Amino acid sequence: MVLAPLTVEVVRTSDAYKCVHGINQWVLIMILTGSKIVKEVKCGNIVIEPFRYECINPNSYNYHLSDKIIEVSNFGDHEDEHLTISSDGIILRPDRFYLGSTHETLGSARYAMSLIGRSSIGRLGLFLQASANLGHTGSCHKWTLELKSCLPIKVYPGMTIGQVSFWRNAGDVSPYSGVYACNSNPFPSTINEGEPVDDPHW
């Protein structure tokens, strides 16, 4: 059997690229540029509060660490320790796992998000959101950050800790309404907790 050559025509539009093959058409998922993020914040399609122009990157926005952090216990052997980071900072230990949160409220009813670390922070041995970087469309709050350090490293409240990018959806959008969307403080896993809607420690 001889297959006919595959021809894909790429047509540029104002906001996206449309690929045409036969009668099927679709719009590729796209990451927003920094200038587009600024425009969408001004239009109210993206929430970044507080917003600072100097935090805009070519394809992302730099977010900051809040002053709240949880030192997670070893599989429930001990209660998680809820801490407030002072202006002197706190040293993250390699044998511990931490949950922090963004200083900013981040969200969008139009776009999905990806919250990741920064290259300069990762090169110091601190990794963020290694397993869960997706921010669903419709969520808007301060985001819990998964923090794992390979080396002792001191972090401070308000420091630039990561970056968020915004992505166009392809298909019908069903806004996220799960339990994690209700919390703006560092929030632990609910797998064994029956999904509580609030953390009484904060």
Coordinates of C-alpha atoms in Angstrom, one line a residue:
M1 CA 0.0 0.0 0.0
V2 CA 1.4 3.4 -1.0
L3 CA 0.5 6.3 1.2
A4 CA -0.1 9.7 -0.3
P5 CA 2.2 12.5 0.8
L6 CA 1.0 14.3 3.9
T7 CA 0.5 18.0 3.3
V8 CA -0.2 20.4 6.1
E9 CA -0.9 24.0 5.4
V10 CA -0.1 26.4 8.2
V11 CA -2.1 29.7 8.0
R12 CA -1.2 32.5 10.3
T13 CA -4.0 34.4 12.0
S14 CA -3.9 37.3 14.5
D15 CA -3.9 35.1 17.6
A16 CA -3.1 31.5 16.5
Y17 CA -1.9 29.2 13.8
K18 CA -4.5 27.2 12.0
C19 CA -3.5 23.9 10.5
V20 CA -5.5 22.7 7.5
H21 CA -5.4 19.1 6.3
G22 CA -8.3 18.0 4.1
I23 CA -11.5 19.2 5.7
N24 CA -10.2 19.0 9.3
Q25 CA -9.2 22.3 11.0
W26 CA -7.9 22.9 14.4
V27 CA -6.1 25.7 16.4
L28 CA -2.8 24.8 18.0
I29 CA -2.4 25.4 21.7
M30 CA -0.2 28.4 22.2
I31 CA 1.8 30.0 24.9
L32 CA 1.3 33.7 25.5
T33 CA 4.1 36.2 25.0
G34 CA 5.0 38.7 27.8
S35 CA 3.3 41.5 25.9
K36 CA 0.1 39.4 25.5
I37 CA 0.1 38.6 29.2
V38 CA 0.2 42.3 29.9
K39 CA -2.7 43.0 27.5
E40 CA -4.8 40.2 29.0
V41 CA -4.2 41.4 32.6
K42 CA -5.4 44.9 31.5
C43 CA -8.5 43.3 29.9
G44 CA -9.3 41.2 33.0
N45 CA -8.8 37.9 31.2
I46 CA -5.8 37.1 33.4
V47 CA -5.5 37.8 37.2
I48 CA -2.1 38.6 38.6
E49 CA -2.4 40.5 41.9
P50 CA -0.3 42.3 42.8
F51 CA 1.1 42.9 39.2
R52 CA 4.5 44.4 38.5
Y53 CA 5.7 45.2 34.9
E54 CA 9.3 44.4 35.7
C55 CA 8.3 40.7 36.4
I56 CA 7.3 40.1 32.8
N57 CA 9.5 37.7 30.7
P58 CA 9.3 36.9 27.0
N59 CA 6.8 34.1 27.7
S60 CA 6.0 34.2 31.4
Y61 CA 5.6 36.2 34.6
N62 CA 7.9 35.9 37.6
Y63 CA 6.0 35.1 40.8
H64 CA 7.2 35.4 44.4
L65 CA 7.2 33.3 47.6
S66 CA 4.8 34.1 50.4
D67 CA 5.8 34.1 54.0
K68 CA 3.9 30.8 54.8
I69 CA 5.5 27.4 54.5
I70 CA 4.8 23.8 55.6
E71 CA 7.5 21.3 56.5
V72 CA 5.8 18.0 55.5
S73 CA 6.0 15.1 57.9
N74 CA 7.3 11.7 56.9
F75 CA 4.1 10.0 55.6
G76 CA 2.1 11.0 58.6
D77 CA 4.5 9.8 61.3
H78 CA 4.4 13.4 62.7
E79 CA 2.1 16.4 62.2
D80 CA 3.2 18.8 59.5
E81 CA 4.9 21.9 60.8
H82 CA 3.3 25.2 59.7
L83 CA 5.9 28.0 59.7
T84 CA 6.0 31.7 59.0
I85 CA 9.2 32.8 57.2
S86 CA 10.7 35.8 58.8
S87 CA 12.6 38.5 56.9
D88 CA 15.8 36.7 57.9
G89 CA 14.7 33.7 55.8
I90 CA 14.6 30.0 56.4
I91 CA 17.0 27.3 55.3
L92 CA 15.4 24.4 53.4
R93 CA 17.0 21.1 54.2
P94 CA 17.7 18.4 51.6
D95 CA 16.1 15.7 53.8
R96 CA 12.8 17.5 54.0
F97 CA 9.9 18.3 51.7
Y98 CA 8.2 21.7 51.8
L99 CA 4.9 23.3 50.6
G100 CA 5.0 27.0 50.1
S101 CA 2.7 29.4 48.2
T102 CA 2.8 32.2 45.8
H103 CA 2.6 35.8 47.1
E104 CA 0.5 36.6 44.1
T105 CA -3.1 35.6 43.3
L106 CA -2.9 34.0 39.9
G107 CA -5.7 32.7 37.6
S108 CA -7.7 32.9 34.4
A109 CA -11.1 31.9 33.2
R110 CA -9.7 31.9 29.6
Y111 CA -6.3 30.3 29.8
A112 CA -4.6 27.4 31.5
M113 CA -1.4 28.0 33.4
S114 CA 2.0 26.3 34.0
L115 CA 3.8 27.2 37.2
I116 CA 7.5 26.2 37.2
G117 CA 10.7 27.2 38.8
R118 CA 13.4 29.5 37.5
S119 CA 16.6 28.3 35.9
S120 CA 18.7 30.4 38.3
I121 CA 17.0 28.8 41.3
G122 CA 17.1 25.3 39.9
R123 CA 20.9 25.6 39.4
L124 CA 21.2 26.2 43.1
G125 CA 19.5 22.8 43.7
L126 CA 15.9 24.0 44.5
F127 CA 13.2 22.4 42.5
L128 CA 9.5 23.6 42.3
Q129 CA 6.4 21.8 41.0
A130 CA 8.3 18.7 39.9
S131 CA 5.1 16.7 39.7
A132 CA 2.2 19.1 39.4
N133 CA 2.8 22.3 37.4
L134 CA -0.6 22.6 35.7
G135 CA -3.0 25.3 36.7
H136 CA -6.4 24.6 35.4
T137 CA -8.6 27.1 33.6
G138 CA -11.0 28.8 36.0
S139 CA -8.8 28.5 39.1
C140 CA -7.8 31.8 40.7
H141 CA -6.0 31.9 44.1
K142 CA -2.5 31.8 45.7
W143 CA -1.0 28.6 44.5
T144 CA 0.6 25.9 46.7
L145 CA 4.2 25.3 45.6
E146 CA 6.0 22.0 46.0
L147 CA 9.6 22.7 47.1
K148 CA 12.4 20.2 47.2
S149 CA 16.0 21.2 47.8
C150 CA 19.0 19.0 46.9
L151 CA 21.3 21.3 48.9
P152 CA 20.7 23.5 52.0
I153 CA 19.3 26.8 50.6
K154 CA 17.9 29.8 52.3
V155 CA 14.7 31.3 51.0
Y156 CA 13.0 34.6 51.9
P157 CA 9.5 35.9 51.8
G158 CA 8.9 38.0 48.7
M159 CA 11.8 36.5 46.7
T160 CA 11.3 35.7 43.1
I161 CA 10.9 31.9 43.2
G162 CA 9.3 30.8 39.9
Q163 CA 7.5 31.8 36.7
V164 CA 4.0 31.2 35.4
S165 CA 3.0 30.9 31.7
F166 CA -0.4 31.1 30.2
W167 CA -1.7 28.7 27.5
R168 CA -4.7 28.9 25.1
N169 CA -7.1 26.0 25.4
A170 CA -8.1 23.8 22.5
G171 CA -11.7 22.5 22.8
D172 CA -14.5 23.2 25.2
V173 CA -13.4 24.5 28.6
S174 CA -14.7 23.0 31.8
P175 CA -13.5 25.2 34.7
Y176 CA -11.8 23.4 37.6
S177 CA -13.8 23.4 40.8
G178 CA -11.9 21.0 43.0
V179 CA -10.9 21.4 46.6
Y180 CA -7.5 22.9 45.9
A181 CA -9.1 25.9 44.2
C182 CA -10.6 27.0 47.5
N183 CA -7.3 27.6 49.3
S184 CA -4.7 30.5 49.1
N185 CA -2.4 29.1 51.8
P186 CA 0.0 26.2 51.4
F187 CA -2.3 23.2 51.3
P188 CA -1.3 19.5 51.9
S189 CA -2.5 16.5 49.9
T190 CA -6.1 15.4 50.5
I191 CA -5.6 11.8 49.4
N192 CA -6.0 10.4 52.9
E193 CA -8.0 13.3 54.4
G194 CA -11.4 13.0 52.7
E195 CA -10.7 16.2 50.9
P196 CA -11.2 18.9 53.6
V197 CA -12.0 22.4 52.3
D198 CA -9.8 24.3 54.7
D199 CA -6.6 23.9 56.7
P200 CA -7.3 24.8 60.3
H201 CA -3.6 25.6 61.0
W202 CA -3.7 28.9 59.0

